[in-house]
Backbone as JSON Lines, residues from 0, in Angstrom:
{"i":0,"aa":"X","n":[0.81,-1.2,0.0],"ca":[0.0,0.0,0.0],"c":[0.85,1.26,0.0]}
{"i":1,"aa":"X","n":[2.2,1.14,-0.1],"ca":[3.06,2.43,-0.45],"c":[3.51,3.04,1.61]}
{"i":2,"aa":"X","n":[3.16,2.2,2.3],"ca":[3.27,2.62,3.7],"c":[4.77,2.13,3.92]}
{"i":3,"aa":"X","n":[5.42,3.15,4.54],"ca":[6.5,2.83,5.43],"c":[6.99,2.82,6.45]}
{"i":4,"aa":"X","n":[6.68,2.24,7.37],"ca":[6.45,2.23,8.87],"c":[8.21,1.7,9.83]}
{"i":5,"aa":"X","n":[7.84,2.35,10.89],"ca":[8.6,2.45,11.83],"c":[8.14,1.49,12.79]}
{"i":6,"aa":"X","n":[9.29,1.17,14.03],"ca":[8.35,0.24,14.98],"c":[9.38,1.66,16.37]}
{"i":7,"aa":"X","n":[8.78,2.02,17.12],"ca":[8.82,3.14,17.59],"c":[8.9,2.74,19.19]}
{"i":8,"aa":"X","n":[9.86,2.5,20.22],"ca":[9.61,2.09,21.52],"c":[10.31,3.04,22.71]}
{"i":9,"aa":"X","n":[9.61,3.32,23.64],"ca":[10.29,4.58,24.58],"c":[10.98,3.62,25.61]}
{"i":10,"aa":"X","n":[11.81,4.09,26.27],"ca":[12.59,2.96,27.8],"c":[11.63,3.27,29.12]}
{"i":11,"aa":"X","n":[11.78,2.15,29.39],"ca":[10.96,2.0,30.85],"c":[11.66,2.91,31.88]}
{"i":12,"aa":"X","n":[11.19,3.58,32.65],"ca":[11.61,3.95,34.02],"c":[10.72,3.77,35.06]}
{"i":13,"aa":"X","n":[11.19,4.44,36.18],"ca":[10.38,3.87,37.59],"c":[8.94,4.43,37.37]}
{"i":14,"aa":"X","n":[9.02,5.8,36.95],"ca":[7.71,6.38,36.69],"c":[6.26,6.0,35.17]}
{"i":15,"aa":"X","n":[7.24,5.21,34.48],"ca":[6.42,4.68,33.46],"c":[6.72,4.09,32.59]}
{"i":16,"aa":"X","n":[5.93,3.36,32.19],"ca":[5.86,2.11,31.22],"c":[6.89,2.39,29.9]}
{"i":17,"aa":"X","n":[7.67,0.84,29.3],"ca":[7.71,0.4,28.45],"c":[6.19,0.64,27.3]}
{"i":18,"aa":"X","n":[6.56,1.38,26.37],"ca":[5.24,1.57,25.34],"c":[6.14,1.12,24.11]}
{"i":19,"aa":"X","n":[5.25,0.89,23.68],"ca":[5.28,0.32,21.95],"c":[4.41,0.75,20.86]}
{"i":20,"aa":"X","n":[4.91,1.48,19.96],"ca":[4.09,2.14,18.99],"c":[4.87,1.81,17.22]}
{"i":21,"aa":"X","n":[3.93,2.3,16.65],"ca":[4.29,2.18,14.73],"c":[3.92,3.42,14.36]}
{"i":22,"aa":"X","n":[4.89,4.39,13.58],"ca":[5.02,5.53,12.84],"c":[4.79,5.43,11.3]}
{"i":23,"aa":"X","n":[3.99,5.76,10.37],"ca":[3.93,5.53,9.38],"c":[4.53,6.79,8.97]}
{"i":24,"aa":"X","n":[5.8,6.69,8.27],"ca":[6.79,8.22,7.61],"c":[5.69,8.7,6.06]}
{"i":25,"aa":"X","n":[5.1,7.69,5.64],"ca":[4.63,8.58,4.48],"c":[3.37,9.18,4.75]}
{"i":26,"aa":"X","n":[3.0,9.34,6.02],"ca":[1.31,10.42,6.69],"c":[2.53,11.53,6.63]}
{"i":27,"aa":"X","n":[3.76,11.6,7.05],"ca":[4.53,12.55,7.99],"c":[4.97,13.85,6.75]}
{"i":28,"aa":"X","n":[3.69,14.34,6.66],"ca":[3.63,15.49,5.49],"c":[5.02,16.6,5.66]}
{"i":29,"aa":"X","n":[5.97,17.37,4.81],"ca":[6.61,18.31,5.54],"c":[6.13,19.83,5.95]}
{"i":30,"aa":"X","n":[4.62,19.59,5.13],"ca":[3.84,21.25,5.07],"c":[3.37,21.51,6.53]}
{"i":31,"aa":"X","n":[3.18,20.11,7.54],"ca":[2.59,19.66,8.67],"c":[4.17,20.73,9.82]}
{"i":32,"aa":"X","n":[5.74,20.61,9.38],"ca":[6.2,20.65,10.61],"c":[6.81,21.95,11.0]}
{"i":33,"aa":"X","n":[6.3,22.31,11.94],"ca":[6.43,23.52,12.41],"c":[7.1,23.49,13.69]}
{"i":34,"aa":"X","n":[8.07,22.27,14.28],"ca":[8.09,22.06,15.79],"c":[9.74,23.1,15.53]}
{"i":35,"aa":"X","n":[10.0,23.68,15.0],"ca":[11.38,23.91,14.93],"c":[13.13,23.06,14.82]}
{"i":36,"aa":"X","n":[12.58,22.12,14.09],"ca":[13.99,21.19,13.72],"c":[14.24,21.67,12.89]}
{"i":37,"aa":"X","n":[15.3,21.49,12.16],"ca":[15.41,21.74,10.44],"c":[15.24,20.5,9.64]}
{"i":38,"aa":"X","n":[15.03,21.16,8.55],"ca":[14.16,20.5,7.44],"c":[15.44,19.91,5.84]}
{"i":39,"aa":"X","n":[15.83,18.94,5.45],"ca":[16.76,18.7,4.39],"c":[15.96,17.73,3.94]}
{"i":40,"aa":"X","n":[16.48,18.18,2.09],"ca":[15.85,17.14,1.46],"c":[17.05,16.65,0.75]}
{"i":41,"aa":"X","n":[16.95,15.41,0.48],"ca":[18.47,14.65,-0.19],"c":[17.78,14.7,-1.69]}
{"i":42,"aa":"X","n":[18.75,14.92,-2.89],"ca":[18.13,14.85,-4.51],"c":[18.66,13.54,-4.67]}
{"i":43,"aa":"X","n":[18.19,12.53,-5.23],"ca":[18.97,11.14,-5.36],"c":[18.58,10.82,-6.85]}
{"i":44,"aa":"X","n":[19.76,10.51,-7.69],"ca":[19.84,10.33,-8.84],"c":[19.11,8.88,-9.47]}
{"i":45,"aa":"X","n":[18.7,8.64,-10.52],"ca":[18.46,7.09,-10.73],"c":[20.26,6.52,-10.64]}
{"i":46,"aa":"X","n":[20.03,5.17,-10.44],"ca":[21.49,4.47,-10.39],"c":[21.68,4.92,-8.7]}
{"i":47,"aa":"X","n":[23.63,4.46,-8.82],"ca":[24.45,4.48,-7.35],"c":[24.3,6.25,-6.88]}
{"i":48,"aa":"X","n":[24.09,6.66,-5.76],"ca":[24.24,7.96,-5.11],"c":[24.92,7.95,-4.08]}
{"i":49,"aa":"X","n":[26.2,8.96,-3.65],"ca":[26.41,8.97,-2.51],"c":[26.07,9.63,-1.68]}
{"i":50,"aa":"X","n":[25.91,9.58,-0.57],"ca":[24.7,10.46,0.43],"c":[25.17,10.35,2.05]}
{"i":51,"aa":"X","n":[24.85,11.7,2.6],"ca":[24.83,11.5,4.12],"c":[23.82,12.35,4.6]}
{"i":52,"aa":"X","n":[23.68,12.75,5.49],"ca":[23.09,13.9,6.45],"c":[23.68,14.31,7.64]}
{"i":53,"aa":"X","n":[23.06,15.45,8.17],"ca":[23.83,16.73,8.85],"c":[22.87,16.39,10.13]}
{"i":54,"aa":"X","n":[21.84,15.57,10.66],"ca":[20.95,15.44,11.52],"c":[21.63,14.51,12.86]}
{"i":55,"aa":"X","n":[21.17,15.07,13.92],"ca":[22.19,14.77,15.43],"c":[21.59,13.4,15.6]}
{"i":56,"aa":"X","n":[20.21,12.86,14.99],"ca":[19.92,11.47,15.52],"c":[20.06,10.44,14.43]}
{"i":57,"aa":"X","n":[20.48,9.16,14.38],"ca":[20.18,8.11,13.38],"c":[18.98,8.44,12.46]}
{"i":58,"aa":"X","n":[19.22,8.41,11.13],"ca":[17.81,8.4,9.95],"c":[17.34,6.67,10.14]}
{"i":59,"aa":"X","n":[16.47,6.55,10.6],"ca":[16.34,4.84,10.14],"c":[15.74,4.45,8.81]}
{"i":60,"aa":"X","n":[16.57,3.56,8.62],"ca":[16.58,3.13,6.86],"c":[15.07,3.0,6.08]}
{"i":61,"aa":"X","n":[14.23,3.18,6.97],"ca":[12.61,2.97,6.58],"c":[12.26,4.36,5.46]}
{"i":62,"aa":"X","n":[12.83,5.37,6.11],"ca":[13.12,6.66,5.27],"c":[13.65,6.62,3.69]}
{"i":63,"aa":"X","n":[14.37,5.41,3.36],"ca":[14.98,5.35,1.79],"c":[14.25,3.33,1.38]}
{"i":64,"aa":"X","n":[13.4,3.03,1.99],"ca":[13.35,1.8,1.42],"c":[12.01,1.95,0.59]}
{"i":65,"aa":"X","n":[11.36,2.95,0.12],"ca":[10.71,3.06,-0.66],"c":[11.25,3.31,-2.04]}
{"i":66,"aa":"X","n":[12.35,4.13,-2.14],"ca":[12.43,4.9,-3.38],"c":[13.97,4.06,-3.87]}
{"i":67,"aa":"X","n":[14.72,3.26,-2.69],"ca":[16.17,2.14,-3.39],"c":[15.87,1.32,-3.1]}
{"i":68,"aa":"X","n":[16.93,0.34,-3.79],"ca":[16.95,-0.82,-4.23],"c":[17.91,-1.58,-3.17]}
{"i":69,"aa":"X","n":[19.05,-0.56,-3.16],"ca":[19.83,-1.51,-1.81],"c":[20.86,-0.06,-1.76]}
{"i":70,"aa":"X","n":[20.88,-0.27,-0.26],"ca":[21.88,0.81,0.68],"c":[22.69,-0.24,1.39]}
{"i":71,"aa":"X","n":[24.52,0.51,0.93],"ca":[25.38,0.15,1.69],"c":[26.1,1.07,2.11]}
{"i":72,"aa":"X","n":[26.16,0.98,3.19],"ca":[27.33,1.96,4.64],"c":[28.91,0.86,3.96]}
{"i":73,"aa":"X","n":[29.65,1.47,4.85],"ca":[31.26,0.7,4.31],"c":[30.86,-0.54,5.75]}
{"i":74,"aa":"X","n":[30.0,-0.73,6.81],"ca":[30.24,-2.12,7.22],"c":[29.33,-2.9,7.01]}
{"i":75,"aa":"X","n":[27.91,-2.34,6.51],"ca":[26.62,-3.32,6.42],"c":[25.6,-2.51,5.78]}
{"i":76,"aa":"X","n":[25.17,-3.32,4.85],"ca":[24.04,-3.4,3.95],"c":[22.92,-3.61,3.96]}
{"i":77,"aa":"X","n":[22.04,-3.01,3.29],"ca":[20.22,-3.72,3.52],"c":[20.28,-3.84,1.89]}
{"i":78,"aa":"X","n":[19.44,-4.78,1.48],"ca":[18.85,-4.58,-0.03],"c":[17.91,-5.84,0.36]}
{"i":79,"aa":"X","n":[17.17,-5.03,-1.34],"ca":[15.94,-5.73,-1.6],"c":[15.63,-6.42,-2.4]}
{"i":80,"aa":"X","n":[15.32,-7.64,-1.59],"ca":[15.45,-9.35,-3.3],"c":[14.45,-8.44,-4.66]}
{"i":81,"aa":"X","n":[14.57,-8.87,-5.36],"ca":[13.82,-8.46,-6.81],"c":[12.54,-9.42,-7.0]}
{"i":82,"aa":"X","n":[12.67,-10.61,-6.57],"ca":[11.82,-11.78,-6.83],"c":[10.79,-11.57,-5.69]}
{"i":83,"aa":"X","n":[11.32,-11.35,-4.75],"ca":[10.23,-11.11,-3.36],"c":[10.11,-9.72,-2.54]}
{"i":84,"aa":"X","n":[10.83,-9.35,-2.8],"ca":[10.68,-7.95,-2.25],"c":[10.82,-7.69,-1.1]}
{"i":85,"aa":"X","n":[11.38,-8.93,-0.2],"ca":[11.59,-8.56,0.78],"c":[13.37,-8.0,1.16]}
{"i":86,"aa":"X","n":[13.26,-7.26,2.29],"ca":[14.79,-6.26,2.1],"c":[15.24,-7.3,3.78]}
{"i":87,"aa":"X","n":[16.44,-7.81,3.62],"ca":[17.32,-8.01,4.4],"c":[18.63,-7.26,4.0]}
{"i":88,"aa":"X","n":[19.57,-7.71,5.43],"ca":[20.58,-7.09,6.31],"c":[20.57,-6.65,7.32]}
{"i":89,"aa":"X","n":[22.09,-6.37,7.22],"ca":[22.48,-5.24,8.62],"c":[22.48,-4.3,9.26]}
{"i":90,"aa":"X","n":[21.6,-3.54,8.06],"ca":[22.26,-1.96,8.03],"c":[20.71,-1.26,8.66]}
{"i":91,"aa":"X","n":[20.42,-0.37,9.67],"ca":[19.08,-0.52,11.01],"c":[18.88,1.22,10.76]}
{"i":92,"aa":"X","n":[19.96,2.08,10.25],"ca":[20.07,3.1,9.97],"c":[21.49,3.92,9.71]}
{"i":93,"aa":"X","n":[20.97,5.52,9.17],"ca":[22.08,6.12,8.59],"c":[22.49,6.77,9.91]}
{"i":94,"aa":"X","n":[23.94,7.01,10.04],"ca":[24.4,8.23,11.22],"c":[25.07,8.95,9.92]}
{"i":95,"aa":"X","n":[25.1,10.15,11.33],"ca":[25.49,11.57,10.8],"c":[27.14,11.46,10.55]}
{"i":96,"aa":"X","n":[27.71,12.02,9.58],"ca":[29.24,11.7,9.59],"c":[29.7,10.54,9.07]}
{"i":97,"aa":"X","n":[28.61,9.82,8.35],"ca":[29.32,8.38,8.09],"c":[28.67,8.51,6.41]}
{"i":98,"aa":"X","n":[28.85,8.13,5.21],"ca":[28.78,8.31,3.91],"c":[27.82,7.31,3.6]}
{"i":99,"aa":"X","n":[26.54,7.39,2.58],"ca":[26.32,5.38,2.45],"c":[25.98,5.82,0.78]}
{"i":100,"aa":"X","n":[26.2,4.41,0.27],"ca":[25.85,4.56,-1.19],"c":[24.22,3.75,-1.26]}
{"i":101,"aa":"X","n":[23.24,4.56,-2.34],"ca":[21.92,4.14,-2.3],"c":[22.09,3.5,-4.06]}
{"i":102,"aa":"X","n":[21.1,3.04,-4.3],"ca":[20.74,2.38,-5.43],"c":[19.42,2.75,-6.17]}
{"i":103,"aa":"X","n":[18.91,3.75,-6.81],"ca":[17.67,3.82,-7.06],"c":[17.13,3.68,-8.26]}
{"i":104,"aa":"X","n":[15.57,3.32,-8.58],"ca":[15.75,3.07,-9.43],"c":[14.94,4.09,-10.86]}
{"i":105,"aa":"X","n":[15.03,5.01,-9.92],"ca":[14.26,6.95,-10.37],"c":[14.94,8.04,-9.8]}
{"i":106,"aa":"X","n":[14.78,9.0,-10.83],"ca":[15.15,10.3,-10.19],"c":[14.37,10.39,-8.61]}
{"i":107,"aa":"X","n":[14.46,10.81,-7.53],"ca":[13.46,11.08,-6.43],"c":[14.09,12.19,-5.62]}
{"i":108,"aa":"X","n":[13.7,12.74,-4.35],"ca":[13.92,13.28,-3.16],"c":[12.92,12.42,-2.02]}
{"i":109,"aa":"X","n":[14.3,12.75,-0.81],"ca":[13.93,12.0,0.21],"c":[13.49,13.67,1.22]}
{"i":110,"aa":"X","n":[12.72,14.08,1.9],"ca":[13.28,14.76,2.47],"c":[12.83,14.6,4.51]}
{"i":111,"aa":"X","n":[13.65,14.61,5.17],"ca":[14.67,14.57,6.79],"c":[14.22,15.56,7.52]}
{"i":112,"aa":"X","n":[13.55,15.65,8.39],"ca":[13.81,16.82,9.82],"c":[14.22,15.71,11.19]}
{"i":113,"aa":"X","n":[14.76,17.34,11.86],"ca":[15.32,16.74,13.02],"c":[16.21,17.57,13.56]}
{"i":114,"aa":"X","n":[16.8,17.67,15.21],"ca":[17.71,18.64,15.3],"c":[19.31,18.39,14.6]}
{"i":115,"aa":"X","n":[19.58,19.67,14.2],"ca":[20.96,19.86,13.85],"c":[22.08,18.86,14.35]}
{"i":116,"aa":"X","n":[23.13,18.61,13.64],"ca":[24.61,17.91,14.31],"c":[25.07,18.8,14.73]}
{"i":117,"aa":"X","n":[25.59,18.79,15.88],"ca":[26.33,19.12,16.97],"c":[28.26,19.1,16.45]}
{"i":118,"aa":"X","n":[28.04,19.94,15.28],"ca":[29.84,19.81,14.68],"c":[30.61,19.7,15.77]}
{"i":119,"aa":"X","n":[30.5,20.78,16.19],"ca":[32.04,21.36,16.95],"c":[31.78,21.07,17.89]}
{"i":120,"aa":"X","n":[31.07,20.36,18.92],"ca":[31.26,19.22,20.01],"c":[31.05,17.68,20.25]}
{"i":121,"aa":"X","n":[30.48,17.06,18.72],"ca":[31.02,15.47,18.14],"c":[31.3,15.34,17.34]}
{"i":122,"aa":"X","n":[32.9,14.74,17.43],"ca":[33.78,14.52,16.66],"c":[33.01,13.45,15.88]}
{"i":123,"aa":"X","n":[33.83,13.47,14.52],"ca":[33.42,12.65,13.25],"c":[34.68,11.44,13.64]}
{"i":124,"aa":"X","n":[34.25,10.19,13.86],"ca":[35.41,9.75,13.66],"c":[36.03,9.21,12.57]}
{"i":125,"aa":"X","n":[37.48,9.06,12.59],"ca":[37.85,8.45,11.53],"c":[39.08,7.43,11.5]}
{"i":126,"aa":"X","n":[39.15,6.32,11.23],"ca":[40.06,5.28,11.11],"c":[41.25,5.05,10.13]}
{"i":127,"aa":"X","n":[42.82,4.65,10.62],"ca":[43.32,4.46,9.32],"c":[42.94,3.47,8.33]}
{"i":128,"aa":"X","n":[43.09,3.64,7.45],"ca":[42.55,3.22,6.19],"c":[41.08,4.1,5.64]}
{"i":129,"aa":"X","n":[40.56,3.42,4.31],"ca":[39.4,3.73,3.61],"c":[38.11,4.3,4.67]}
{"i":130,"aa":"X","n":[37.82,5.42,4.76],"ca":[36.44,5.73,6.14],"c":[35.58,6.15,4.7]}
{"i":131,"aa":"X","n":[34.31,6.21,5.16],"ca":[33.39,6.24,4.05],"c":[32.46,7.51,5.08]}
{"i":132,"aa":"X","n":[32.86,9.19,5.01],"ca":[32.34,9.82,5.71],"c":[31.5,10.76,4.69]}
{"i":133,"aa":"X","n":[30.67,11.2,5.93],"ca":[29.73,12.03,5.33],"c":[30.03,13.85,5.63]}
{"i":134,"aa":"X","n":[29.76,14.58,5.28],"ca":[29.49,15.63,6.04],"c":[28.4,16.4,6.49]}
{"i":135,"aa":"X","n":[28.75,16.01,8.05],"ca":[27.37,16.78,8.78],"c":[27.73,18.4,8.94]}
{"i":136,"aa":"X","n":[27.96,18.98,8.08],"ca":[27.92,20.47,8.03],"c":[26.8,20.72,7.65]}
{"i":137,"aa":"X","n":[26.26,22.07,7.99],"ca":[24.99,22.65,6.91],"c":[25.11,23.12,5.8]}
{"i":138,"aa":"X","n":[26.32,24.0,5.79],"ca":[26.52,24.31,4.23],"c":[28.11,23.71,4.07]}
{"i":139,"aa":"X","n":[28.15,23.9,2.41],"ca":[29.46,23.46,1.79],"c":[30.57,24.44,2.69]}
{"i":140,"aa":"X","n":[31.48,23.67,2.64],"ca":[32.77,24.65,2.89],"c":[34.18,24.16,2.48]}
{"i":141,"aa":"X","n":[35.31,24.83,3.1],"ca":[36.23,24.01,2.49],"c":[36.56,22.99,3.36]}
{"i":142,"aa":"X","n":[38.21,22.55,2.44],"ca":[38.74,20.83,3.42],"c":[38.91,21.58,4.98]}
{"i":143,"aa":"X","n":[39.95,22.37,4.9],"ca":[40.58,23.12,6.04],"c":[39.48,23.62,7.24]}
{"i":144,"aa":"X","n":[38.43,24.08,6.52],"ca":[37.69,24.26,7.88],"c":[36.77,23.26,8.21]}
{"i":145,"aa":"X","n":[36.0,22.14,7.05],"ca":[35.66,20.97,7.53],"c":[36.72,20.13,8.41]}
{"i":146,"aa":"X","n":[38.04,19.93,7.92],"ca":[38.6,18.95,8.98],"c":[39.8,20.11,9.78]}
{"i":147,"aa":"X","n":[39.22,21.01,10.45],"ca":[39.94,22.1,11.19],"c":[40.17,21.27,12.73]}
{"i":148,"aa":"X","n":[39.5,20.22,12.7],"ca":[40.09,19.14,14.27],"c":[40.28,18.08,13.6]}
{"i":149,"aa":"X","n":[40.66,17.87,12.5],"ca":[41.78,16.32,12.08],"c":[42.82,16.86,12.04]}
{"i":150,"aa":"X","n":[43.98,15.53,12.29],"ca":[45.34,16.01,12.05],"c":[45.89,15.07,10.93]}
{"i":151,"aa":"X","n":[45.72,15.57,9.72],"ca":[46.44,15.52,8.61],"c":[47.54,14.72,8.45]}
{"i":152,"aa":"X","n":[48.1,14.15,8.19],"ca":[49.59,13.28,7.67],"c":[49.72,13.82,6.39]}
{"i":153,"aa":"X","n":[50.65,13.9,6.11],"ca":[50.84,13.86,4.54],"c":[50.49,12.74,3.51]}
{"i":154,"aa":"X","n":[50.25,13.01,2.14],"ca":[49.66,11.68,1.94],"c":[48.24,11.74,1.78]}
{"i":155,"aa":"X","n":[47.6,12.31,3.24],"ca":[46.35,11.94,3.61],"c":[45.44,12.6,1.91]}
{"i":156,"aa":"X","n":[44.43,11.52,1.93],"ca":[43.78,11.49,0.85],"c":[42.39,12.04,0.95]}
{"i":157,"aa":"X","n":[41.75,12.71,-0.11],"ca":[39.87,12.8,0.59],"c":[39.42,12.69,-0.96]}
{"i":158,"aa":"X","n":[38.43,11.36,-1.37],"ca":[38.15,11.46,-2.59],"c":[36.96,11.72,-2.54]}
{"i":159,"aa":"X","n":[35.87,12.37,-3.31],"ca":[34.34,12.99,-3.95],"c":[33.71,12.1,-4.56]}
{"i":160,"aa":"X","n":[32.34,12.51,-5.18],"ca":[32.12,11.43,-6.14],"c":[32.77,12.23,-7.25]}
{"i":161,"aa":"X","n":[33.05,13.28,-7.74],"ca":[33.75,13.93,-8.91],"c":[34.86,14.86,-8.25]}
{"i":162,"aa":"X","n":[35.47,14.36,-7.45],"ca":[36.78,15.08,-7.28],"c":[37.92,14.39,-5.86]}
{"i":163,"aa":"X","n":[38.89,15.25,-5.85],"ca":[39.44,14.71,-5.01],"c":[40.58,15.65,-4.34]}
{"i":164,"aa":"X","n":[41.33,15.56,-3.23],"ca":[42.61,16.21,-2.9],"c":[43.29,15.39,-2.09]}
{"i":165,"aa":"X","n":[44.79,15.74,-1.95],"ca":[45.9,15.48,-0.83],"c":[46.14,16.26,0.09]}
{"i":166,"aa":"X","n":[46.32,16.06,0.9],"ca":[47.18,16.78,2.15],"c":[48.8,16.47,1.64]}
{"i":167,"aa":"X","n":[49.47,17.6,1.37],"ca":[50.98,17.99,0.91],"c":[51.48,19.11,1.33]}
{"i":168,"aa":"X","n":[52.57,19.15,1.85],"ca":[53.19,20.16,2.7],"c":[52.46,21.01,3.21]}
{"i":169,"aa":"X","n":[51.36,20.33,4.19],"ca":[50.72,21.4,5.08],"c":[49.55,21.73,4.48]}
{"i":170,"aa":"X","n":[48.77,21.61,3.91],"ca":[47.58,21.85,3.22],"c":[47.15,21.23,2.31]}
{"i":171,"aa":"X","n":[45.68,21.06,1.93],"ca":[45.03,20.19,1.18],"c":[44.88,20.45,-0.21]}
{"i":172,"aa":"X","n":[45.3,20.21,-1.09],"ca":[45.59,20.55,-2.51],"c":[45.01,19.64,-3.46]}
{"i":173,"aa":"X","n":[43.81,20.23,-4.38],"ca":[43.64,19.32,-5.42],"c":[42.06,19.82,-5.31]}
{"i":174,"aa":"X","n":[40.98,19.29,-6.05],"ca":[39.81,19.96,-6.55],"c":[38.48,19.39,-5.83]}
């Protein structure tokens, strides 16, 4: 029926119950929100897209399993058989700061509210070798003030989906 539902549960404390509820995201109009979060919409190409968001809580993957075919993060995957339609894996949702590639199989927009990422007091982390990050900034900017709390090696690499740079004698060079 085109529904994409959530399974939605609050934590028990001394004062009240364990509850259990279901969110259906496609009632969740954006003309409806006025609570003061901010509002992003992702443009997602037909074919592979790479994608993140700038939002302080997990997106859960219920948000893109209408409009792809299969989403992979760099440790775990969800996709969806073709024959049955049903979507297994690992992958439970997107975080902020981490990159994932989608699969679609139309031009679409997804669009996200929620409060802001918290830049400049959680760190993005990052591992040696290949990290598959996103940027939770709000707007574009450059390398230097996006990674103004990494420390650089030389060498260090940052590739785009259409571009790329090095870190070389002290600054990040390349397009």
């Amino acid at each position: 029926d085109g529904s994409n539902f959530s399974t939605l549960m609050t934590r028990p404390t001394i004062g009240s119950r364990n509850l259990m509820g279901f969110y259906d995201y496609t009632q969740d109009l954006p003309s409806q929100w006025d609570d003061g979060l901010i509002h992003i919409t992702i443009d997602l190409a037909q074919g592979w897209n790479w994608t993140s968001h700038n939002l302080a809580s997990d997106v859960h993957i219920s948000r893109f399993t209408s409009v792809a075919q299969e989403i992979v993060g760099q440790k775990n995957a969800y996709k969806k058989d073709p024959e049955s339609g049903e979507w297994t894996g690992g992958l439970d949702g997107m975080e902020a700061g981490l990159g994932y590639k989608l699969s679609c199989t139309s031009p679409t927009q997804v669009t996200l509210r929620g409060p802001l990422f918290a830049f400049s007091s959680t760190p993005v982390a990052i591992s040696k070798g290949w990290n598959w990050i996103g940027c939770p900034l709000p707007n574009a900017t450059s390398l230097d003030i996006a990674l103004a709390n990494y420390a650089a090696t030389e060498g260090d690499v940052i590739v785009a989906q259409n571009a790329m740079a090095t870190y070389t004698s002290g600054t990040w060079t390349g397009s």
